[in-house]
Short mmCIF file of C-alpha atoms and ligand atoms in Angstrom, two decimals:
data_model
loop_
_atom_site.label_atom_id
_atom_site.label_comp_id
_atom_site.label_asym_id
_atom_site.label_seq_id
_atom_site.Cartn_x
_atom_site.Cartn_y
_atom_site.Cartn_z
CA MET A 1 -179.73 11.95 -18.72
CA SER A 2 -182.20 9.86 -20.68
CA MET A 3 -185.05 8.10 -18.94
CA LEU A 4 -185.83 4.41 -19.43
CA ARG A 5 -189.54 3.77 -19.62
CA VAL A 6 -190.47 0.44 -18.09
CA GLY A 7 -194.00 -0.76 -18.84
CA ILE A 8 -195.71 -3.06 -16.34
CA ALA A 9 -198.97 -4.84 -17.20
CA MET A 10 -201.28 -3.78 -14.37
CA LEU A 11 -203.90 -6.47 -14.94
CA GLN A 12 -203.59 -8.38 -11.67
CA GLY A 13 -200.97 -9.96 -9.44
CA ALA A 14 -197.58 -8.80 -8.15
CA ARG A 15 -197.35 -5.67 -10.27
CA HIS A 16 -196.53 -3.10 -7.56
CA GLU A 17 -193.76 -5.34 -6.26
CA HIS A 18 -192.23 -5.34 -9.75
CA ALA A 19 -192.45 -1.56 -9.88
CA GLU A 20 -190.54 -1.28 -6.63
CA ALA A 21 -188.01 -3.84 -7.79
CA VAL A 22 -187.39 -1.82 -10.97
CA VAL A 23 -186.92 1.40 -9.02
CA ASN A 24 -184.59 -0.43 -6.67
CA ALA A 25 -182.56 -1.95 -9.54
CA ALA A 26 -182.38 1.45 -11.25
CA HIS A 27 -180.85 2.91 -8.10
CA GLN A 28 -178.33 0.10 -8.01
CA LEU A 29 -177.33 0.78 -11.61
CA GLU A 30 -177.70 4.56 -11.31
CA LEU A 31 -180.12 4.68 -14.20
CA ASN A 32 -183.13 6.94 -14.51
CA VAL A 33 -186.37 5.08 -14.93
CA GLU A 34 -189.98 5.91 -15.32
CA ILE A 35 -192.53 3.23 -14.48
CA VAL A 36 -195.30 3.18 -17.08
CA PRO A 37 -198.30 1.38 -15.57
CA LEU A 38 -200.12 -0.29 -18.47
CA ARG A 39 -203.86 -0.23 -17.86
CA THR A 40 -205.26 0.67 -21.26
CA PRO A 41 -203.79 0.59 -24.80
CA HIS A 42 -203.43 4.37 -24.51
CA ASP A 43 -200.61 3.81 -21.97
CA LEU A 44 -198.44 2.30 -24.70
CA MET A 45 -198.78 5.31 -26.96
CA ASP A 46 -195.58 7.05 -25.91
CA GLY A 47 -193.60 3.81 -26.17
CA ILE A 48 -191.70 1.77 -23.59
CA ASP A 49 -188.10 0.57 -23.43
CA ALA A 50 -188.75 -2.59 -21.40
CA LEU A 51 -191.76 -4.60 -20.35
CA ILE A 52 -192.74 -6.70 -17.34
CA LEU A 53 -195.57 -9.24 -17.32
CA PRO A 54 -196.04 -9.98 -13.62
CA GLY A 55 -197.10 -13.18 -11.93
CA GLY A 56 -200.50 -13.76 -10.42
CA GLU A 57 -203.29 -15.67 -12.10
CA SER A 58 -203.13 -15.87 -15.86
CA THR A 59 -206.82 -16.68 -16.38
CA THR A 60 -207.80 -13.65 -14.30
CA MET A 61 -205.35 -11.55 -16.30
CA ARG A 62 -206.89 -12.71 -19.56
CA ILE A 63 -210.34 -11.80 -18.23
CA THR A 64 -209.37 -8.39 -16.83
CA SER A 65 -207.58 -7.66 -20.09
CA ARG A 66 -210.72 -8.08 -22.18
CA HIS A 67 -212.34 -4.75 -21.46
CA TYR A 68 -209.57 -2.74 -23.16
CA ALA A 69 -207.98 -5.63 -25.10
CA LEU A 70 -204.82 -4.71 -23.22
CA LEU A 71 -203.03 -8.04 -23.70
CA ASP A 72 -203.78 -7.88 -27.39
CA GLU A 73 -202.09 -4.45 -27.56
CA ILE A 74 -199.17 -5.59 -25.43
CA PHE A 75 -198.47 -8.61 -27.65
CA THR A 76 -198.82 -6.51 -30.78
CA TYR A 77 -196.26 -4.17 -29.21
CA ILE A 78 -193.87 -7.02 -28.39
CA HIS A 79 -194.08 -8.39 -31.94
CA GLU A 80 -193.59 -4.93 -33.45
CA HIS A 81 -190.66 -4.11 -31.13
CA PRO A 82 -188.69 -7.35 -31.00
CA HIS A 83 -185.67 -5.59 -29.47
CA ILE A 84 -187.32 -4.50 -26.22
CA PRO A 85 -186.37 -6.64 -23.23
CA VAL A 86 -189.28 -8.45 -21.61
CA LEU A 87 -189.42 -10.14 -18.20
CA GLY A 88 -192.34 -12.51 -17.62
CA THR A 89 -192.71 -14.08 -14.20
CA CYS A 90 -194.91 -17.08 -13.47
CA ALA A 91 -198.34 -16.15 -14.89
CA GLY A 92 -196.40 -13.70 -17.10
CA ALA A 93 -194.36 -16.64 -18.43
CA ILE A 94 -197.60 -18.52 -19.15
CA LEU A 95 -198.87 -15.57 -21.18
CA LEU A 96 -195.61 -15.33 -23.14
CA ALA A 97 -195.89 -19.02 -24.01
CA ALA A 98 -199.60 -18.81 -24.86
CA PRO A 99 -200.69 -15.27 -25.70
CA PRO A 100 -204.31 -14.57 -26.51
CA GLU A 101 -205.21 -15.31 -30.12
CA PRO A 102 -204.31 -14.38 -32.79
CA HIS A 103 -200.81 -13.81 -31.39
CA THR A 104 -198.15 -16.44 -31.76
CA ARG A 105 -196.08 -17.46 -28.76
CA CYS A 106 -193.07 -15.31 -27.84
CA ILE A 107 -191.03 -18.15 -26.32
CA ASP A 108 -190.79 -21.63 -27.80
CA VAL A 109 -191.88 -23.60 -24.77
CA GLU A 110 -194.79 -25.67 -23.57
CA LEU A 111 -195.87 -25.02 -20.01
CA THR A 112 -198.20 -26.86 -17.70
CA ARG A 113 -199.95 -24.74 -15.10
CA ASN A 114 -200.11 -25.22 -11.33
CA THR A 115 -197.79 -28.19 -11.58
CA TRP A 116 -195.94 -27.70 -8.27
CA GLY A 117 -199.08 -27.98 -6.17
CA ARG A 118 -201.57 -25.66 -4.57
CA GLN A 119 -201.13 -22.29 -2.88
CA ARG A 120 -200.28 -23.94 0.46
CA GLU A 121 -197.55 -25.91 -1.28
CA SER A 122 -195.74 -22.70 -2.24
CA PHE A 123 -192.06 -22.88 -1.42
CA GLU A 124 -188.73 -21.10 -1.58
CA ALA A 125 -185.62 -22.76 -2.93
CA VAL A 126 -182.24 -21.77 -4.26
CA VAL A 127 -182.12 -21.50 -8.03
CA ASP A 128 -178.94 -21.62 -10.11
CA VAL A 129 -178.95 -18.76 -12.59
CA ASN A 130 -176.95 -18.60 -15.77
CA LEU A 131 -177.71 -15.22 -17.28
CA ASP A 132 -175.42 -12.38 -18.20
CA ILE A 133 -176.27 -9.92 -15.42
CA GLU A 134 -174.23 -6.89 -14.52
CA SER A 135 -173.09 -6.58 -10.95
CA PHE A 136 -173.02 -3.12 -9.42
CA GLU A 137 -171.15 -0.95 -7.02
CA PHE A 138 -173.52 1.62 -5.73
CA GLU A 139 -172.04 4.85 -4.44
CA GLY A 140 -174.65 7.47 -5.23
CA SER A 141 -177.52 8.67 -3.12
CA TYR A 142 -181.05 7.37 -3.53
CA ARG A 143 -183.54 9.50 -5.35
CA PRO A 144 -187.23 8.90 -4.86
CA VAL A 145 -188.96 7.95 -8.10
CA LYS A 146 -192.65 8.32 -8.71
CA ILE A 147 -194.62 5.25 -9.73
CA GLY A 148 -197.80 6.57 -11.31
CA SER A 149 -199.24 8.76 -8.57
CA TYR A 150 -197.22 7.47 -5.63
CA THR A 151 -193.61 7.37 -4.46
CA PRO A 152 -192.58 3.99 -3.07
CA LEU A 153 -190.72 3.68 0.18
CA MET A 154 -187.06 3.02 -0.37
CA MET A 155 -186.37 -0.56 0.51
CA GLU A 156 -183.13 -1.49 2.14
CA GLN A 157 -180.51 -2.23 -0.47
CA GLN A 158 -178.96 -5.63 -0.59
CA ALA A 159 -175.30 -6.01 -1.37
CA ALA A 160 -174.77 -7.18 -4.94
CA PRO A 161 -174.71 -10.94 -4.93
CA THR A 162 -171.91 -12.34 -6.99
CA LEU A 163 -173.19 -13.47 -10.33
CA ASN A 164 -172.84 -17.15 -9.57
CA GLU A 165 -174.56 -17.01 -6.24
CA GLY A 166 -177.83 -18.95 -6.01
CA PHE A 167 -181.00 -16.96 -6.51
CA PRO A 168 -183.77 -17.06 -3.90
CA GLY A 169 -186.60 -18.65 -5.89
CA VAL A 170 -190.15 -18.07 -4.64
CA PHE A 171 -192.56 -20.58 -6.21
CA ILE A 172 -196.30 -19.96 -5.87
CA ARG A 173 -198.60 -22.33 -7.78
CA ALA A 174 -195.86 -22.27 -10.35
CA PRO A 175 -196.07 -23.65 -13.86
CA ARG A 176 -193.56 -26.13 -15.22
CA PHE A 177 -191.69 -26.06 -18.53
CA CYS A 178 -192.42 -29.41 -20.13
CA GLU A 179 -190.86 -28.71 -23.52
CA ILE A 180 -188.24 -26.17 -24.55
CA SER A 181 -187.30 -25.74 -28.21
CA GLU A 182 -184.49 -23.80 -29.90
CA PRO A 183 -183.73 -20.93 -29.86
CA CYS A 184 -185.17 -20.84 -26.34
CA ARG A 185 -182.62 -21.90 -23.73
CA SER A 186 -182.51 -22.61 -20.04
CA ILE A 187 -181.08 -19.91 -17.77
CA ALA A 188 -182.33 -21.02 -14.34
CA MET A 189 -182.34 -24.45 -12.75
CA LEU A 190 -183.88 -25.82 -9.60
CA GLU A 191 -181.85 -28.97 -9.19
CA ASN A 192 -182.55 -30.83 -12.47
CA GLU A 193 -185.59 -28.80 -13.41
CA VAL A 194 -185.58 -25.79 -15.75
CA VAL A 195 -187.33 -22.89 -14.02
CA GLY A 196 -186.21 -20.01 -16.24
CA VAL A 197 -185.63 -19.57 -19.96
CA GLN A 198 -184.34 -16.92 -22.33
CA GLN A 199 -185.19 -16.40 -25.97
CA ASN A 200 -183.50 -13.38 -27.52
CA ASN A 201 -184.54 -10.45 -25.34
CA ILE A 202 -187.23 -12.29 -23.44
CA VAL A 203 -186.73 -13.92 -20.05
CA ALA A 204 -189.50 -16.06 -18.59
CA LEU A 205 -189.32 -17.43 -15.04
CA THR A 206 -191.65 -19.75 -13.17
CA PHE A 207 -190.72 -18.06 -9.87
CA HIS A 208 -191.09 -14.54 -8.46
CA PRO A 209 -187.87 -12.47 -8.25
CA GLU A 210 -189.90 -9.36 -7.36
CA LEU A 211 -190.87 -10.94 -4.03
CA THR A 212 -187.24 -11.08 -2.92
CA LYS A 213 -184.64 -8.36 -2.40
CA ASP A 214 -182.39 -9.78 -5.09
CA ARG A 215 -182.59 -7.45 -8.09
CA ARG A 216 -180.47 -9.38 -10.58
CA PHE A 217 -183.27 -10.01 -13.06
CA HIS A 218 -184.50 -6.42 -12.86
CA ARG A 219 -180.93 -5.22 -13.40
CA TRP A 220 -180.73 -7.50 -16.43
CA LEU A 221 -183.92 -5.92 -17.81
CA LEU A 222 -182.70 -2.37 -17.31
CA THR A 223 -179.24 -3.10 -18.65
CA GLN A 224 -180.71 -4.61 -21.81
CA ALA A 225 -183.05 -1.63 -22.23
CA ASN A 226 -180.17 0.76 -21.71
CA VAL A 227 -177.98 -0.95 -24.31
CA GLY A 228 -180.91 -1.04 -26.75
CA GLY A 229 -181.44 2.68 -26.41
CA GLN A 230 -177.86 3.71 -27.10
N1 LIG B 1 -200.98 -20.61 -11.27
C1 LIG B 1 -200.96 -19.33 -11.90
C2 LIG B 1 -201.53 -19.41 -13.32
O1 LIG B 1 -201.74 -20.49 -13.84
C3 LIG B 1 -199.56 -18.75 -11.94
C4 LIG B 1 -199.03 -18.58 -10.54
C5 LIG B 1 -198.20 -17.38 -10.31
O2 LIG B 1 -198.09 -16.49 -11.15
N2 LIG B 1 -197.63 -17.32 -9.14
O3 LIG B 1 -201.77 -18.42 -13.91
#
């Protein structure tokens, strides 16, 4: 069975949580995945089938990226492989909207940073999601998957939420979409506010799905990668 290679930018922030979420989603979909931790441009050499830009602190990510010009390589890779699915969460969404120069933005949005308040004003709220995500019926047994040099603990599996069920949105010093232009479209709403967008194979969220047990967005990523590889 072929192996999907999921690259995760390991610059800073909630990267290990994303790795575990991918492994978890792969079990739900019974897909084989390999997590490719991206630390230097060398890590992209064998190619990836999907990419995650985690949340955290985008300025810190830009700074930690400088040594190896990792973000530069990642955005070159995205532009050269427009079919690979990309999930950017929070700071990851900020980077997709404003990559380091000379790269042009990957999603046609304007974002303002830290617009929901400070760290202590972080909150959870139900988000309405409108994205084509496959549900699953898991019957197999769980196989431990290595992430780099370690094997994550298997987290308890959550029953598949129905597709229309609200998503548990975790907002931490989140940015706000202040302008969204075609072909970018809204896929997640917090009341009247857009908190997630999709443009072709790129999904950018201002919240953190990896900090919940709901794997819908990670299933979306893997499903897209799997279709792309067929
Ligand atoms: N405030 C952060 C930034 O501007 C993003 C917050 C997050 O990723 N949770 O980069």
